[in-house]
PDB file of C-alpha atoms in Angstrom:
ATOM      1  CA  MET X1056       0.000   0.000   0.000  1.00 36.00           C
ATOM      2  CA  THR X1057       1.370   3.414  -0.950  1.00 42.00           C
ATOM      3  CA  ALA X1058       1.598   6.265   1.523  1.00 44.00           C
ATOM      4  CA  ALA X1059      -1.134   8.112  -0.397  1.00 41.00           C
ATOM      5  CA  ALA X1060      -3.454   5.096  -0.243  1.00 45.00           C
ATOM      6  CA  ALA X1061      -2.793   4.691   3.472  1.00 53.00           C
ATOM      7  CA  LEU X1062      -4.020   8.241   4.045  1.00 79.00           C
ATOM      8  CA  SER X1063      -7.237   7.857   2.022  1.00 91.00           C
ATOM      9  CA  ARG X1064     -10.289   7.410   4.230  1.00 96.00           C
ATOM     10  CA  ARG X1065     -13.992   7.402   3.418  1.00 97.00           C
ATOM     11  CA  TYR X1066     -15.725  10.527   4.616  1.00 97.00           C
ATOM     12  CA  ALA X1067     -19.277  11.910   4.805  1.00 98.00           C
ATOM     13  CA  VAL X1068     -21.132  14.995   5.960  1.00 98.00           C
ATOM     14  CA  LEU X1069     -24.763  14.563   6.984  1.00 98.00           C
ATOM     15  CA  ASP X1070     -27.368  17.051   8.161  1.00 98.00           C
ATOM     16  CA  VAL X1071     -29.180  15.695  11.201  1.00 98.00           C
ATOM     17  CA  PHE X1072     -32.660  16.522  12.523  1.00 98.00           C
ATOM     18  CA  THR X1073     -33.873  17.752   9.158  1.00 98.00           C
ATOM     19  CA  ALA X1074     -35.377  16.205   6.028  1.00 97.00           C
ATOM     20  CA  ALA X1075     -34.019  19.062   3.884  1.00 97.00           C
ATOM     21  CA  PRO X1076     -30.336  20.039   3.560  1.00 97.00           C
ATOM     22  CA  LEU X1077     -28.916  22.987   5.502  1.00 98.00           C
ATOM     23  CA  LEU X1078     -31.652  23.263   8.139  1.00 98.00           C
ATOM     24  CA  GLY X1079     -30.350  20.869  10.805  1.00 98.00           C
ATOM     25  CA  ASN X1080     -27.022  20.190  12.517  1.00 98.00           C
ATOM     26  CA  PRO X1081     -24.216  19.070  10.192  1.00 98.00           C
ATOM     27  CA  LEU X1082     -21.986  16.181  11.214  1.00 98.00           C
ATOM     28  CA  ALA X1083     -18.650  15.190   9.708  1.00 98.00           C
ATOM     29  CA  VAL X1084     -17.952  11.442   9.851  1.00 98.00           C
ATOM     30  CA  VAL X1085     -14.600   9.797   9.193  1.00 98.00           C
ATOM     31  CA  ILE X1086     -15.712   6.277   8.354  1.00 98.00           C
ATOM     32  CA  ASP X1087     -12.328   4.523   8.235  1.00 96.00           C
ATOM     33  CA  ALA X1088     -10.812   6.020  11.386  1.00 97.00           C
ATOM     34  CA  GLU X1089      -8.750   3.058  12.576  1.00 97.00           C
ATOM     35  CA  GLY X1090      -5.131   4.056  13.114  1.00 95.00           C
ATOM     36  CA  LEU X1091      -5.762   7.737  13.798  1.00 96.00           C
ATOM     37  CA  SER X1092      -4.281   9.115  16.998  1.00 96.00           C
ATOM     38  CA  ASP X1093      -6.192  11.125  19.588  1.00 98.00           C
ATOM     39  CA  ALA X1094      -4.260  14.206  18.472  1.00 97.00           C
ATOM     40  CA  GLN X1095      -5.220  13.683  14.821  1.00 96.00           C
ATOM     41  CA  MET X1096      -8.891  13.284  15.708  1.00 97.00           C
ATOM     42  CA  ALA X1097      -8.870  16.404  17.863  1.00 98.00           C
ATOM     43  CA  ALA X1098      -7.028  18.410  15.209  1.00 97.00           C
ATOM     44  CA  TYR X1099      -9.451  17.368  12.485  1.00 97.00           C
ATOM     45  CA  ALA X1100     -12.456  18.272  14.660  1.00 98.00           C
ATOM     46  CA  ARG X1101     -10.949  21.721  15.199  1.00 97.00           C
ATOM     47  CA  TRP X1102     -10.386  22.033  11.454  1.00 97.00           C
ATOM     48  CA  THR X1103     -13.968  21.168  10.468  1.00 97.00           C
ATOM     49  CA  ASN X1104     -15.202  23.583  13.163  1.00 96.00           C
ATOM     50  CA  LEU X1105     -18.557  21.797  13.239  1.00 97.00           C
ATOM     51  CA  SER X1106     -20.370  21.153  16.501  1.00 97.00           C
ATOM     52  CA  GLU X1107     -19.145  17.540  16.322  1.00 98.00           C
ATOM     53  CA  THR X1108     -16.980  15.330  14.158  1.00 98.00           C
ATOM     54  CA  THR X1109     -17.085  11.566  14.631  1.00 98.00           C
ATOM     55  CA  PHE X1110     -14.664   8.738  13.944  1.00 98.00           C
ATOM     56  CA  LEU X1111     -15.912   5.202  13.301  1.00 98.00           C
ATOM     57  CA  LEU X1112     -13.871   2.298  14.656  1.00 98.00           C
ATOM     58  CA  PRO X1113     -14.244  -1.463  15.133  1.00 98.00           C
ATOM     59  CA  PRO X1114     -16.208  -2.225  18.322  1.00 98.00           C
ATOM     60  CA  ALA X1115     -14.501  -3.401  21.500  1.00 97.00           C
ATOM     61  CA  ASP X1116     -17.786  -4.726  22.914  1.00 98.00           C
ATOM     62  CA  PRO X1117     -19.011  -7.852  21.078  1.00 97.00           C
ATOM     63  CA  ALA X1118     -22.606  -6.636  21.398  1.00 97.00           C
ATOM     64  CA  ALA X1119     -21.877  -3.469  19.383  1.00 98.00           C
ATOM     65  CA  ASP X1120     -21.894  -2.989  15.613  1.00 98.00           C
ATOM     66  CA  TYR X1121     -19.289  -0.213  15.644  1.00 98.00           C
ATOM     67  CA  ARG X1122     -17.525   2.135  18.058  1.00 98.00           C
ATOM     68  CA  VAL X1123     -17.602   5.896  17.697  1.00 98.00           C
ATOM     69  CA  ARG X1124     -15.499   8.674  19.155  1.00 98.00           C
ATOM     70  CA  ILE X1125     -17.099  12.100  19.237  1.00 98.00           C
ATOM     71  CA  PHE X1126     -15.110  15.339  19.154  1.00 98.00           C
ATOM     72  CA  THR X1127     -16.155  18.987  19.356  1.00 97.00           C
ATOM     73  CA  PRO X1128     -13.683  21.732  18.418  1.00 97.00           C
ATOM     74  CA  GLY X1129     -12.893  21.913  22.140  1.00 96.00           C
ATOM     75  CA  GLY X1130     -12.565  18.254  23.118  1.00 96.00           C
ATOM     76  CA  GLU X1131     -14.046  14.765  23.214  1.00 97.00           C
ATOM     77  CA  LEU X1132     -17.549  13.863  24.432  1.00 97.00           C
ATOM     78  CA  PRO X1133     -18.675  10.510  25.856  1.00 97.00           C
ATOM     79  CA  PHE X1134     -22.053  10.842  24.138  1.00 98.00           C
ATOM     80  CA  ALA X1135     -23.959  13.187  21.850  1.00 98.00           C
ATOM     81  CA  GLY X1136     -27.255  12.787  20.042  1.00 98.00           C
ATOM     82  CA  HIS X1137     -26.943  14.135  16.528  1.00 98.00           C
ATOM     83  CA  PRO X1138     -23.559  12.384  16.139  1.00 98.00           C
ATOM     84  CA  THR X1139     -25.253   9.130  17.163  1.00 98.00           C
ATOM     85  CA  LEU X1140     -27.921   9.365  14.465  1.00 98.00           C
ATOM     86  CA  GLY X1141     -25.543  10.679  11.796  1.00 98.00           C
ATOM     87  CA  SER X1142     -22.835   8.122  12.571  1.00 98.00           C
ATOM     88  CA  ALA X1143     -25.329   5.274  12.404  1.00 98.00           C
ATOM     89  CA  GLN X1144     -26.542   6.436   8.991  1.00 98.00           C
ATOM     90  CA  ALA X1145     -22.982   6.889   7.715  1.00 98.00           C
ATOM     91  CA  TRP X1146     -22.057   3.388   8.936  1.00 98.00           C
ATOM     92  CA  LEU X1147     -25.086   1.894   7.176  1.00 98.00           C
ATOM     93  CA  ASP X1148     -24.385   3.865   3.981  1.00 97.00           C
ATOM     94  CA  ALA X1149     -20.796   2.561   4.018  1.00 97.00           C
ATOM     95  CA  GLY X1150     -22.067  -1.027   3.923  1.00 97.00           C
ATOM     96  CA  GLY X1151     -22.448  -1.786   7.610  1.00 98.00           C
ATOM     97  CA  VAL X1152     -24.714  -4.725   8.377  1.00 97.00           C
ATOM     98  CA  PRO X1153     -26.200  -4.766  11.903  1.00 97.00           C
ATOM     99  CA  ARG X1154     -25.966  -7.886  14.030  1.00 95.00           C
ATOM    100  CA  HIS X1155     -29.719  -7.605  14.602  1.00 93.00           C
ATOM    101  CA  ALA X1156     -32.010  -6.643  11.735  1.00 91.00           C
ATOM    102  CA  GLY X1157     -33.657  -3.262  12.125  1.00 89.00           C
ATOM    103  CA  GLU X1158     -31.386  -2.064  14.924  1.00 97.00           C
ATOM    104  CA  VAL X1159     -27.850  -0.694  15.127  1.00 98.00           C
ATOM    105  CA  VAL X1160     -25.946  -0.861  18.412  1.00 98.00           C
ATOM    106  CA  GLN X1161     -23.392   1.902  18.870  1.00 98.00           C
ATOM    107  CA  GLU X1162     -20.524   1.750  21.361  1.00 98.00           C
ATOM    108  CA  CYS X1163     -19.396   5.102  22.774  1.00 98.00           C
ATOM    109  CA  GLY X1164     -18.157   6.672  25.992  1.00 97.00           C
ATOM    110  CA  VAL X1165     -21.398   6.065  27.901  1.00 97.00           C
ATOM    111  CA  GLY X1166     -21.655   2.435  26.792  1.00 97.00           C
ATOM    112  CA  LEU X1167     -24.034   0.882  24.263  1.00 98.00           C
ATOM    113  CA  VAL X1168     -26.735   2.963  22.559  1.00 98.00           C
ATOM    114  CA  ARG X1169     -29.519   1.441  20.459  1.00 98.00           C
ATOM    115  CA  VAL X1170     -30.502   3.089  17.159  1.00 98.00           C
ATOM    116  CA  ARG X1171     -33.482   2.008  15.071  1.00 98.00           C
ATOM    117  CA  ARG X1172     -35.282   3.052  11.902  1.00 95.00           C
ATOM    118  CA  ILE X1173     -38.693   4.676  12.363  1.00 94.00           C
ATOM    119  CA  ASP X1174     -41.339   2.819  10.363  1.00 92.00           C
ATOM    120  CA  GLY X1175     -42.895   4.861   7.586  1.00 94.00           C
ATOM    121  CA  HIS X1176     -40.048   7.403   7.497  1.00 96.00           C
ATOM    122  CA  ALA X1177     -37.280   6.548   5.050  1.00 94.00           C
ATOM    123  CA  THR X1178     -34.774   9.044   6.461  1.00 97.00           C
ATOM    124  CA  ARG X1179     -35.673   9.001  10.172  1.00 98.00           C
ATOM    125  CA  LEU X1180     -33.635   7.252  12.869  1.00 98.00           C
ATOM    126  CA  ALA X1181     -34.118   7.192  16.640  1.00 98.00           C
ATOM    127  CA  PHE X1182     -31.753   6.508  19.519  1.00 98.00           C
ATOM    128  CA  GLN X1183     -32.705   5.257  22.957  1.00 98.00           C
ATOM    129  CA  ALA X1184     -31.746   7.901  25.499  1.00 98.00           C
ATOM    130  CA  PRO X1185     -29.007   6.686  27.846  1.00 97.00           C
ATOM    131  CA  PRO X1186     -29.632   6.924  31.597  1.00 96.00           C
ATOM    132  CA  LEU X1187     -29.016  10.259  33.257  1.00 97.00           C
ATOM    133  CA  ARG X1188     -25.742  10.373  35.157  1.00 97.00           C
ATOM    134  CA  ARG X1189     -26.987  13.252  37.278  1.00 98.00           C
ATOM    135  CA  SER X1190     -30.513  14.547  37.820  1.00 98.00           C
ATOM    136  CA  GLY X1191     -32.535  16.667  40.219  1.00 98.00           C
ATOM    137  CA  PRO X1192     -32.722  20.382  41.024  1.00 98.00           C
ATOM    138  CA  ALA X1193     -29.546  22.453  40.769  1.00 98.00           C
ATOM    139  CA  ASP X1194     -28.210  24.021  43.961  1.00 98.00           C
ATOM    140  CA  ALA X1195     -28.549  27.726  44.664  1.00 98.00           C
ATOM    141  CA  ALA X1196     -24.984  28.583  43.622  1.00 98.00           C
ATOM    142  CA  THR X1197     -25.383  26.816  40.272  1.00 98.00           C
ATOM    143  CA  VAL X1198     -28.746  28.494  39.678  1.00 98.00           C
ATOM    144  CA  ALA X1199     -27.108  31.880  40.316  1.00 98.00           C
ATOM    145  CA  GLN X1200     -24.435  31.083  37.692  1.00 98.00           C
ATOM    146  CA  VAL X1201     -27.127  30.025  35.229  1.00 98.00           C
ATOM    147  CA  LEU X1202     -29.090  33.251  35.761  1.00 98.00           C
ATOM    148  CA  THR X1203     -25.982  35.360  35.192  1.00 98.00           C
ATOM    149  CA  SER X1204     -25.013  33.354  32.114  1.00 98.00           C
ATOM    150  CA  LEU X1205     -28.463  33.749  30.558  1.00 98.00           C
ATOM    151  CA  ARG X1206     -28.898  37.377  31.721  1.00 98.00           C
ATOM    152  CA  LEU X1207     -32.129  36.432  33.497  1.00 98.00           C
ATOM    153  CA  THR X1208     -33.721  37.186  36.862  1.00 98.00           C
ATOM    154  CA  VAL X1209     -35.199  34.678  39.307  1.00 98.00           C
ATOM    155  CA  PRO X1210     -38.863  35.317  38.314  1.00 98.00           C
ATOM    156  CA  GLU X1211     -38.054  34.582  34.661  1.00 98.00           C
ATOM    157  CA  VAL X1212     -36.921  30.999  35.326  1.00 98.00           C
ATOM    158  CA  LEU X1213     -39.368  28.245  36.277  1.00 98.00           C
ATOM    159  CA  GLN X1214     -36.862  25.454  37.028  1.00 98.00           C
ATOM    160  CA  VAL X1215     -33.176  24.543  36.713  1.00 98.00           C
ATOM    161  CA  GLU X1216     -32.420  20.804  36.744  1.00 98.00           C
ATOM    162  CA  TRP X1217     -29.440  18.570  36.127  1.00 98.00           C
ATOM    163  CA  ILE X1218     -30.115  16.411  33.062  1.00 98.00           C
ATOM    164  CA  ASP X1219     -26.598  15.099  32.529  1.00 98.00           C
ATOM    165  CA  ASN X1220     -26.346  12.113  30.176  1.00 97.00           C
ATOM    166  CA  GLY X1221     -22.644  12.560  29.445  1.00 95.00           C
ATOM    167  CA  PRO X1222     -21.959  16.111  28.255  1.00 95.00           C
ATOM    168  CA  GLY X1223     -23.019  17.674  31.594  1.00 97.00           C
ATOM    169  CA  TRP X1224     -26.290  19.391  30.698  1.00 98.00           C
ATOM    170  CA  LEU X1225     -28.299  21.704  32.906  1.00 98.00           C
ATOM    171  CA  GLY X1226     -31.934  22.107  31.815  1.00 98.00           C
ATOM    172  CA  VAL X1227     -33.604  25.494  32.230  1.00 99.00           C
ATOM    173  CA  ARG X1228     -37.395  25.720  31.836  1.00 98.00           C
ATOM    174  CA  LEU X1229     -38.706  29.147  30.855  1.00 98.00           C
ATOM    175  CA  ALA X1230     -42.246  30.522  30.699  1.00 98.00           C
ATOM    176  CA  ASP X1231     -42.704  30.000  26.967  1.00 98.00           C
ATOM    177  CA  ALA X1232     -41.007  29.518  23.618  1.00 98.00           C
ATOM    178  CA  ALA X1233     -40.797  33.274  23.015  1.00 98.00           C
ATOM    179  CA  ALA X1234     -38.643  33.640  26.141  1.00 98.00           C
ATOM    180  CA  VAL X1235     -36.313  30.925  24.831  1.00 98.00           C
ATOM    181  CA  ARG X1236     -35.941  32.634  21.467  1.00 98.00           C
ATOM    182  CA  ALA X1237     -35.271  35.989  23.153  1.00 98.00           C
ATOM    183  CA  LEU X1238     -32.264  34.742  25.148  1.00 98.00           C
ATOM    184  CA  GLN X1239     -28.994  36.644  24.678  1.00 98.00           C
ATOM    185  CA  PRO X1240     -26.497  34.683  26.794  1.00 98.00           C
ATOM    186  CA  ASP X1241     -23.225  35.925  28.198  1.00 98.00           C
ATOM    187  CA  PHE X1242     -20.968  33.259  26.702  1.00 98.00           C
ATOM    188  CA  ALA X1243     -17.838  34.484  28.479  1.00 98.00           C
ATOM    189  CA  VAL X1244     -19.472  34.053  31.890  1.00 98.00           C
ATOM    190  CA  MET X1245     -20.943  30.709  30.892  1.00 98.00           C
ATOM    191  CA  ALA X1246     -17.612  29.359  29.628  1.00 98.00           C
ATOM    192  CA  ALA X1247     -15.748  30.576  32.716  1.00 98.00           C
ATOM    193  CA  ALA X1248     -18.257  28.737  34.912  1.00 98.00           C
ATOM    194  CA  GLY X1249     -17.952  25.578  32.803  1.00 97.00           C
ATOM    195  CA  LEU X1250     -21.697  25.418  32.235  1.00 98.00           C
ATOM    196  CA  LYS X1251     -23.514  23.576  29.440  1.00 98.00           C
ATOM    197  CA  ILE X1252     -27.036  24.955  29.396  1.00 98.00           C
ATOM    198  CA  GLY X1253     -30.177  23.920  27.555  1.00 98.00           C
ATOM    199  CA  ALA X1254     -33.270  26.128  27.611  1.00 99.00           C
ATOM    200  CA  VAL X1255     -36.812  24.972  26.857  1.00 99.00           C
ATOM    201  CA  GLY X1256     -40.192  26.691  26.650  1.00 98.00           C
ATOM    202  CA  ALA X1257     -43.605  25.656  25.355  1.00 98.00           C
ATOM    203  CA  TRP X1258     -45.333  26.918  22.240  1.00 98.00           C
ATOM    204  CA  PRO X1259     -49.117  27.423  22.211  1.00 97.00           C
ATOM    205  CA  ALA X1260     -51.053  24.283  21.302  1.00 95.00           C
ATOM    206  CA  GLY X1261     -51.713  23.535  17.641  1.00 95.00           C
ATOM    207  CA  GLY X1262     -48.401  24.630  16.120  1.00 95.00           C
ATOM    208  CA  GLU X1263     -45.834  22.672  14.105  1.00 95.00           C
ATOM    209  CA  VAL X1264     -43.771  22.054  17.240  1.00 98.00           C
ATOM    210  CA  ASP X1265     -44.623  21.779  20.916  1.00 98.00           C
ATOM    211  CA  VAL X1266     -41.528  23.312  22.516  1.00 98.00           C
ATOM    212  CA  GLU X1267     -38.595  25.514  21.546  1.00 98.00           C
ATOM    213  CA  VAL X1268     -35.088  24.439  22.618  1.00 98.00           C
ATOM    214  CA  ARG X1269     -31.696  26.143  22.594  1.00 99.00           C
ATOM    215  CA  ALA X1270     -28.320  24.684  23.613  1.00 98.00           C
ATOM    216  CA  PHE X1271     -25.248  26.623  24.784  1.00 98.00           C
ATOM    217  CA  VAL X1272     -21.805  25.006  25.166  1.00 97.00           C
ATOM    218  CA  PRO X1273     -19.161  27.748  24.831  1.00 97.00           C
ATOM    219  CA  GLU X1274     -16.665  25.799  26.959  1.00 94.00           C
ATOM    220  CA  LEU X1275     -16.367  23.276  24.099  1.00 93.00           C
ATOM    221  CA  GLY X1276     -15.969  25.887  21.379  1.00 94.00           C
ATOM    222  CA  VAL X1277     -19.678  25.799  20.407  1.00 95.00           C
ATOM    223  CA  PRO X1278     -21.403  28.936  21.761  1.00 97.00           C
ATOM    224  CA  GLU X1279     -24.783  27.737  20.441  1.00 98.00           C
ATOM    225  CA  ASP X1280     -25.416  24.281  19.026  1.00 98.00           C
ATOM    226  CA  PRO X1281     -27.903  24.183  16.123  1.00 98.00           C
ATOM    227  CA  VAL X1282     -29.907  21.057  17.069  1.00 98.00           C
ATOM    228  CA  THR X1283     -28.951  18.865  20.009  1.00 98.00           C
ATOM    229  CA  GLY X1284     -29.940  15.237  20.527  1.00 98.00           C
ATOM    230  CA  SER X1285     -28.323  14.683  23.912  1.00 98.00           C
ATOM    231  CA  LEU X1286     -29.917  17.809  25.373  1.00 98.00           C
ATOM    232  CA  ASN X1287     -33.334  16.902  24.004  1.00 98.00           C
ATOM    233  CA  ALA X1288     -32.913  13.408  25.455  1.00 98.00           C
ATOM    234  CA  GLY X1289     -32.203  14.819  28.907  1.00 98.00           C
ATOM    235  CA  LEU X1290     -35.021  17.336  28.675  1.00 98.00           C
ATOM    236  CA  ALA X1291     -37.443  14.596  27.606  1.00 98.00           C
ATOM    237  CA  GLN X1292     -36.470  12.313  30.478  1.00 98.00           C
ATOM    238  CA  TRP X1293     -36.994  15.155  32.937  1.00 98.00           C
ATOM    239  CA  LEU X1294     -40.138  16.772  31.525  1.00 98.00           C
ATOM    240  CA  THR X1295     -42.097  13.692  30.445  1.00 98.00           C
ATOM    241  CA  GLY X1296     -41.142  11.962  33.691  1.00 97.00           C
ATOM    242  CA  ALA X1297     -42.485  14.916  35.677  1.00 98.00           C
ATOM    243  CA  GLY X1298     -45.679  15.107  33.616  1.00 98.00           C
ATOM    244  CA  LEU X1299     -44.762  18.527  32.242  1.00 98.00           C
ATOM    245  CA  LEU X1300     -44.793  17.286  28.646  1.00 98.00           C
ATOM    246  CA  PRO X1301     -46.765  14.459  27.007  1.00 98.00           C
ATOM    247  CA  ALA X1302     -45.227  11.113  26.127  1.00 98.00           C
ATOM    248  CA  ARG X1303     -44.943  12.170  22.490  1.00 98.00           C
ATOM    249  CA  TYR X1304     -44.014  15.651  21.285  1.00 98.00           C
ATOM    250  CA  VAL X1305     -41.879  17.571  18.772  1.00 98.00           C
ATOM    251  CA  ALA X1306     -39.161  20.081  19.656  1.00 98.00           C
ATOM    252  CA  GLY X1307     -37.943  22.836  17.367  1.00 98.00           C
ATOM    253  CA  GLN X1308     -34.370  24.113  17.564  1.00 98.00           C
ATOM    254  CA  GLY X1309     -31.943  26.264  15.596  1.00 98.00           C
ATOM    255  CA  HIS X1310     -33.955  29.407  14.865  1.00 98.00           C
ATOM    256  CA  ALA X1311     -31.256  31.770  16.191  1.00 97.00           C
ATOM    257  CA  LEU X1312     -28.740  30.222  13.788  1.00 98.00           C
ATOM    258  CA  GLY X1313     -30.968  30.209  10.736  1.00 98.00           C
ATOM    259  CA  ARG X1314     -31.839  26.519  11.084  1.00 98.00           C
ATOM    260  CA  ASP X1315     -35.182  24.758  11.495  1.00 98.00           C
ATOM    261  CA  GLY X1316     -34.438  21.457  13.209  1.00 98.00           C
ATOM    262  CA  ARG X1317     -37.086  18.981  14.317  1.00 98.00           C
ATOM    263  CA  VAL X1318     -36.595  16.533  17.189  1.00 98.00           C
ATOM    264  CA  HIS X1319     -39.289  13.864  17.561  1.00 98.00           C
ATOM    265  CA  VAL X1320     -39.615  12.557  21.109  1.00 98.00           C
ATOM    266  CA  GLU X1321     -41.440   9.454  22.286  1.00 98.00           C
ATOM    267  CA  ARG X1322     -41.557   7.919  25.742  1.00 98.00           C
ATOM    268  CA  ILE X1323     -42.474   4.213  25.594  1.00 98.00           C
ATOM    269  CA  ALA X1324     -43.831   2.913  28.873  1.00 97.00           C
ATOM    270  CA  ALA X1325     -43.217  -0.825  28.614  1.00 97.00           C
ATOM    271  CA  GLY X1326     -41.781  -3.640  26.531  1.00 97.00           C
ATOM    272  CA  GLU X1327     -38.372  -4.207  24.992  1.00 94.00           C
ATOM    273  CA  ASN X1328     -38.262  -0.616  23.706  1.00 96.00           C
ATOM    274  CA  ALA X1329     -39.284   0.997  26.993  1.00 98.00           C
ATOM    275  CA  GLY X1330     -37.640   4.356  27.590  1.00 97.00           C
ATOM    276  CA  VAL X1331     -37.246   7.700  25.856  1.00 98.00           C
ATOM    277  CA  TRP X1332     -36.444   7.665  22.139  1.00 98.00           C
ATOM    278  CA  ILE X1333     -35.093  10.685  20.267  1.00 98.00           C
ATOM    279  CA  ALA X1334     -35.736  10.668  16.516  1.00 98.00           C
ATOM    280  CA  GLY X1335     -34.742  12.869  13.632  1.00 98.00           C
ATOM    281  CA  ASP X1336     -34.350  12.775   9.889  1.00 98.00           C
ATOM    282  CA  VAL X1337     -30.827  12.416   8.521  1.00 98.00           C
ATOM    283  CA  THR X1338     -30.010  14.024   5.162  1.00 98.00           C
ATOM    284  CA  ARG X1339     -26.926  12.995   3.183  1.00 97.00           C
ATOM    285  CA  CYS X1340     -25.022  16.057   1.936  1.00 98.00           C
ATOM    286  CA  VAL X1341     -21.389  15.125   1.126  1.00 97.00           C
ATOM    287  CA  SER X1342     -19.551  11.889   0.506  1.00 97.00           C
ATOM    288  CA  GLY X1343     -16.030  11.213  -0.688  1.00 96.00           C
ATOM    289  CA  THR X1344     -12.521  10.482   0.517  1.00 96.00           C
ATOM    290  CA  LEU X1345     -10.326  12.285   2.966  1.00 94.00           C
ATOM    291  CA  ARG X1346      -6.559  12.425   3.309  1.00 92.00           C
ATOM    292  CA  LEU X1347      -5.726  12.339   6.976  1.00 86.00           C
TER     293      LEU X1347
END
C-alpha cells in the first residue's frame, strides 16, 4: 500500500434533525478512522469547526456494531445525540450490516446505545436515550451562575435541573417559547463557569412544534449548538417523567442560527423498547474520501 493510499479514508457529511439540507445540525464522519491518533482526531475536529466530528472504529464490545469517538472543536464527548444518528446512517451507507435486523448498536463513551429506523419514514432514525448520570434540582450557587449566564432574573426561570447524560447538561425551563428565542447569553461568563445549558419553553397548542429548545456550550468551542440530541434526550427524560410534557411531542431548535431542526420525542412505557427515544431525519449532503 502506498503512503497516499494509506491516508485515504472514506468521509461523509450529513445534516441531522432535518429532512431538507442545511436546516439541521451538520456532522462530519470519518468512516475509516482506525489508526488515527487522539491528536489527529482532535485536530481534524478543530479544522472542520462543526459542533461535532465523529470517527468510526471497530467495536470493543461484542454486542456493538461499531464504536464511535465524538469530538467537538474543544474536546471529546462521551455521548452526543446528533452524532449518534448521523454516525449510524454513515455506517449503514458505508455497507455496515447490523448484528440484529432493524437495529444498530453503537458503542461510545457512555456504553451501548440502540438506534433504530422509524417505520414509515425513510430518512428518520431514533436513539434510545441513555440513563441520566446526574438529575434533580440544581443548587442555589449553580442556579445563580445560570441566571448570570443567561442574563435572566429569578422570576423569569421556572426550574433549573441537572439532566446530565454525558456532556453535563443543565436544563432550564422558561415561561414559553418566546422567552427561549429571546435569550442573549453571556458566553464568556458561561464558559468561565464551565456550564452547558439547555433552555426549553412551550409553544401554544396547535403549532408545528410543541416546545422551543436552545443549547449553549461555549466551553467546548460551540457557543450555540444548532440542534442537540443529547440535550433533548435529557429534557425529555426530565419533563415527560415529571408530567410537564406528554409522552410524544416535537421540539424545534436552531432558529437563532438560521436553522429549522425537528426533534421527535417518544416515551415508551413498557416492553423491549421501553424508555425515551429521540428521533430525527438524517439528510446525506457530502460523501467522498479524505486524506488524513
